[in-house]
One Martini backbone bead per residue (centre of mass of N, CA, C, O) as a GRO file, in nm:
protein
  163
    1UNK     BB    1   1.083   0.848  -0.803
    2UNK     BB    2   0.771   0.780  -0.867
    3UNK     BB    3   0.764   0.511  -1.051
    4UNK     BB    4   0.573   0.279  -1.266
    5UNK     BB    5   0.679  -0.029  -1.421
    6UNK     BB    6   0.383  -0.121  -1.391
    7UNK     BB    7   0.063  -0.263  -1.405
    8UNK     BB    8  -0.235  -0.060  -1.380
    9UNK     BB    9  -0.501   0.080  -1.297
   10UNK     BB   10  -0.718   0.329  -1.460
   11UNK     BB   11  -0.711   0.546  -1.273
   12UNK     BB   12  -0.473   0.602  -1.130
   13UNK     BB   13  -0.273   0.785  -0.909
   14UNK     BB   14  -0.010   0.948  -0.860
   15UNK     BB   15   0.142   1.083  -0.587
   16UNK     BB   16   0.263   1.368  -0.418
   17UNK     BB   17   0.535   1.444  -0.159
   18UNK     BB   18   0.628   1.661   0.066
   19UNK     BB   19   0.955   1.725   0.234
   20UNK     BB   20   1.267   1.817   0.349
   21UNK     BB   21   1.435   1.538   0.217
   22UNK     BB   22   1.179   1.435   0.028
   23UNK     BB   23   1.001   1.282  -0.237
   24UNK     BB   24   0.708   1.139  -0.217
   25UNK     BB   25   0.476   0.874  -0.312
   26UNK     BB   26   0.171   0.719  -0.434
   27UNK     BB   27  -0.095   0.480  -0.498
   28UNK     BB   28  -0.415   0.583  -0.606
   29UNK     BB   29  -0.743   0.650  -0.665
   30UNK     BB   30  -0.787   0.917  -0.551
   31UNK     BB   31  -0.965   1.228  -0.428
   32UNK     BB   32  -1.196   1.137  -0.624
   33UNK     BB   33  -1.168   0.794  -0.549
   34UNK     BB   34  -1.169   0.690  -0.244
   35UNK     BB   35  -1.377   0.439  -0.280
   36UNK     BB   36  -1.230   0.270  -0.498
   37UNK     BB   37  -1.059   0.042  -0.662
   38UNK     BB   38  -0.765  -0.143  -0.721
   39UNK     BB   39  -0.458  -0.260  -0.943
   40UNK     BB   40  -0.124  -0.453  -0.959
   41UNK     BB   41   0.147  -0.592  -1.081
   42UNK     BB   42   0.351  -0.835  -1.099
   43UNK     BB   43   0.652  -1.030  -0.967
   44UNK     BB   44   0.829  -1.312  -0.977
   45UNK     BB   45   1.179  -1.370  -1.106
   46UNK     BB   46   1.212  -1.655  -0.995
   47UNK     BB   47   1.210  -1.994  -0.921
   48UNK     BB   48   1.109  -1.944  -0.659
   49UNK     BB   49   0.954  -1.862  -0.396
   50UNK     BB   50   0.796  -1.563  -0.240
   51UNK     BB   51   0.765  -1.251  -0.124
   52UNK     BB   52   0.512  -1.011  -0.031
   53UNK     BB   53   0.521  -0.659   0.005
   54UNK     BB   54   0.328  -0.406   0.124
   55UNK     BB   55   0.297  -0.079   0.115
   56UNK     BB   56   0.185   0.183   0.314
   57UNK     BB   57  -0.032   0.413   0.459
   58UNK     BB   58  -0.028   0.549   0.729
   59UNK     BB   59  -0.177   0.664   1.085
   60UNK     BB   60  -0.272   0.894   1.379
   61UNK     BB   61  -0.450   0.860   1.550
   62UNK     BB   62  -0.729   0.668   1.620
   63UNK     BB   63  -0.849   0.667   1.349
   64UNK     BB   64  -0.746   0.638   1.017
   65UNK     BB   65  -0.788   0.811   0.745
   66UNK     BB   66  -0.770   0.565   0.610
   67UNK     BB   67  -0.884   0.274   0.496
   68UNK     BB   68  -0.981  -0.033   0.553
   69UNK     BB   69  -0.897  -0.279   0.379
   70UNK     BB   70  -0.860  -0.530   0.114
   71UNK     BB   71  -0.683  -0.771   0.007
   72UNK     BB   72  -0.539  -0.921  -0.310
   73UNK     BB   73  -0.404  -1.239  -0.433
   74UNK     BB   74  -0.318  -1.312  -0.771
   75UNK     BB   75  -0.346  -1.571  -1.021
   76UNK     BB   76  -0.308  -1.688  -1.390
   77UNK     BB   77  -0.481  -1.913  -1.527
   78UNK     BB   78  -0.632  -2.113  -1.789
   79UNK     BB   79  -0.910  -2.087  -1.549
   80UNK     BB   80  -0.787  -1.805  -1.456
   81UNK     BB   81  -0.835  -1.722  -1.099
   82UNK     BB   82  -0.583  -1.773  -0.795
   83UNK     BB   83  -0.643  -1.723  -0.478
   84UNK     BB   84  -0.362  -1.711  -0.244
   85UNK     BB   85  -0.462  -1.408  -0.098
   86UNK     BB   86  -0.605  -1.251   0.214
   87UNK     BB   87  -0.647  -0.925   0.370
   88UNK     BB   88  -0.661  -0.703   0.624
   89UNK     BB   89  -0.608  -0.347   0.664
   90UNK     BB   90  -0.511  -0.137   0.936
   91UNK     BB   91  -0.390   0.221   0.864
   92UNK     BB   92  -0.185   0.229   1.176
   93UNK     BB   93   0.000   0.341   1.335
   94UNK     BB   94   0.293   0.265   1.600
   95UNK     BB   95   0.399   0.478   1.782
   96UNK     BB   96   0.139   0.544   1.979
   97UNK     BB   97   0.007   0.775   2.231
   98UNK     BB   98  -0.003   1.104   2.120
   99UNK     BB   99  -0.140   1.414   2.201
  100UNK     BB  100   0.068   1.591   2.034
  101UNK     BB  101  -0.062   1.481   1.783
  102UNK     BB  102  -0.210   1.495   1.548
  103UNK     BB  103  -0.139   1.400   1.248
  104UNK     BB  104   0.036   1.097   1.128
  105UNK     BB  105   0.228   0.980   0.891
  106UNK     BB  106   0.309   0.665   0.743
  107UNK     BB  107   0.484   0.361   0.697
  108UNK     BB  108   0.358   0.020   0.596
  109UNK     BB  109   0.406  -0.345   0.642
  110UNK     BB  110   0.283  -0.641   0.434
  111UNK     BB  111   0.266  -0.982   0.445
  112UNK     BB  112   0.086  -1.139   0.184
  113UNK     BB  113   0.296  -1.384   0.102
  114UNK     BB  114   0.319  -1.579  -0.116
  115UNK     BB  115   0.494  -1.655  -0.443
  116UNK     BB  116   0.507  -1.764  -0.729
  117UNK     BB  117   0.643  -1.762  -1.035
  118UNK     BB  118   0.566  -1.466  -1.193
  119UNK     BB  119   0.227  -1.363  -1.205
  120UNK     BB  120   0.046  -1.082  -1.043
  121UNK     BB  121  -0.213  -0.941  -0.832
  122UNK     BB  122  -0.307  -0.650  -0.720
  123UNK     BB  123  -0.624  -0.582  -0.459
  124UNK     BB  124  -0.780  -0.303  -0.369
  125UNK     BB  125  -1.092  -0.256  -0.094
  126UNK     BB  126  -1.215  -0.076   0.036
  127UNK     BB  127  -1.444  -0.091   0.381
  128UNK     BB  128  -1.439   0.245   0.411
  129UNK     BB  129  -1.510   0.573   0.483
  130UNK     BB  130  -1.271   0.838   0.498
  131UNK     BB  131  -1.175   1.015   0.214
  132UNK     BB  132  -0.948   0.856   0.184
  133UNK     BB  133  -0.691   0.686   0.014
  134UNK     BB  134  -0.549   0.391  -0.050
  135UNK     BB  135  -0.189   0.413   0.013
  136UNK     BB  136   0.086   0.285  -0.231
  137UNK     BB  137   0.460   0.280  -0.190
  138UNK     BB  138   0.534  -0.064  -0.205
  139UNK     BB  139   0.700  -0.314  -0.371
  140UNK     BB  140   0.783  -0.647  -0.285
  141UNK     BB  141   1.016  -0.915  -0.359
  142UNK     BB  142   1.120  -1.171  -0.135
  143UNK     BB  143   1.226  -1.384   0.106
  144UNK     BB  144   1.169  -1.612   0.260
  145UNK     BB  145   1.168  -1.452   0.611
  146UNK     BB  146   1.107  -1.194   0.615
  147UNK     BB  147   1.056  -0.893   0.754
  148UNK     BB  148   0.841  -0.617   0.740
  149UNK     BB  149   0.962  -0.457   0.894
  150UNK     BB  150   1.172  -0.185   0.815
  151UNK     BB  151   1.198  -0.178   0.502
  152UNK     BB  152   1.099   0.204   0.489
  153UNK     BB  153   1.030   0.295   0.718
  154UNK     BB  154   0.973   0.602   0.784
  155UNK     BB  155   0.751   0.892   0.738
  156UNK     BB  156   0.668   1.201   0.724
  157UNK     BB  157   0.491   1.471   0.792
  158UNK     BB  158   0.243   1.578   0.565
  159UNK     BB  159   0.085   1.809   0.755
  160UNK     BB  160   0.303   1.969   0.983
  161UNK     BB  161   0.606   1.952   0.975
  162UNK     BB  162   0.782   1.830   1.209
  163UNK     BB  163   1.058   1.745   1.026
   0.00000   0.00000   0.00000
């Protein structure tokens, strides 16, 4: 639906890409901020622990389009915040090596951790400039024991039309 229902930092922009079957959406700090931070809240509603997955783009072949990123989650105590979990993600898609595809955009998912019921952060912090922003599709908050793969399948490529 491309909408963002949770809070995030000003000056991020939603992104919408167009495909033959449906609109892409991605939360990114945009083309003029692409090697900018950004942050964006999340919860846990359940009273157990739960994992937290997050989705974003990644490209092939390698290197990727993307920057490698370092993603963190934070929880907020009484005396601050405490860092759950640190993540280094490289956005290069895992089709394999195909040399007859110029650049193929896909969506990549990584479980970030564990996280306690209540309220959290992800920041994420691009490693590397590669003139496109680090671009996120998707948070989820999960069973513990889910499998990160295959929760939104792959997506069209965005610059050559192939699909």
């Amino acid at each position: 639906s491309g909408q963002i229902p949770i809070p995030y930092k000003d000056g991020l922009v939603r992104e919408r890409f167009h495909s033959a079957s449906q609109d892409l959406y991605a939360l990114s700090t945009g083309r003029q901020n692409p090697n900018d931070f950004g942050w964006l809240a999340v919860a846990n509603p359940y009273n157990t622990d739960r994992s937290l997955f997050l989705s974003f783009m990644a490209s092939e072949p390698a290197p990727s389009i993307y920057p490698q990123t370092a993603i963190r989650v934070y929880t907020k105590t009484m005396d601050g915040e405490n860092l759950l979990t640190k993540v280094i993600v490289n956005p290069i898609s895992s089709y394999g090596d195909n040399e007859m595809i110029d650049v193929v955009n896909s969506i990549k998912t990584v479980n970030l951790g564990i996280i306690p019921p209540g309220p959290a952060v992800i920041r994420w912090d691009p490693l590397e400039r590669t003139g496109k922003p680090f671009r996120i599709t998707a948070v989820n908050v999960v069973m513990s024991g889910t499998k990160a793969t295959g929760v939104l399948g792959p997506a069209v490529d965005m610059r050559k039309g192939l699909y």
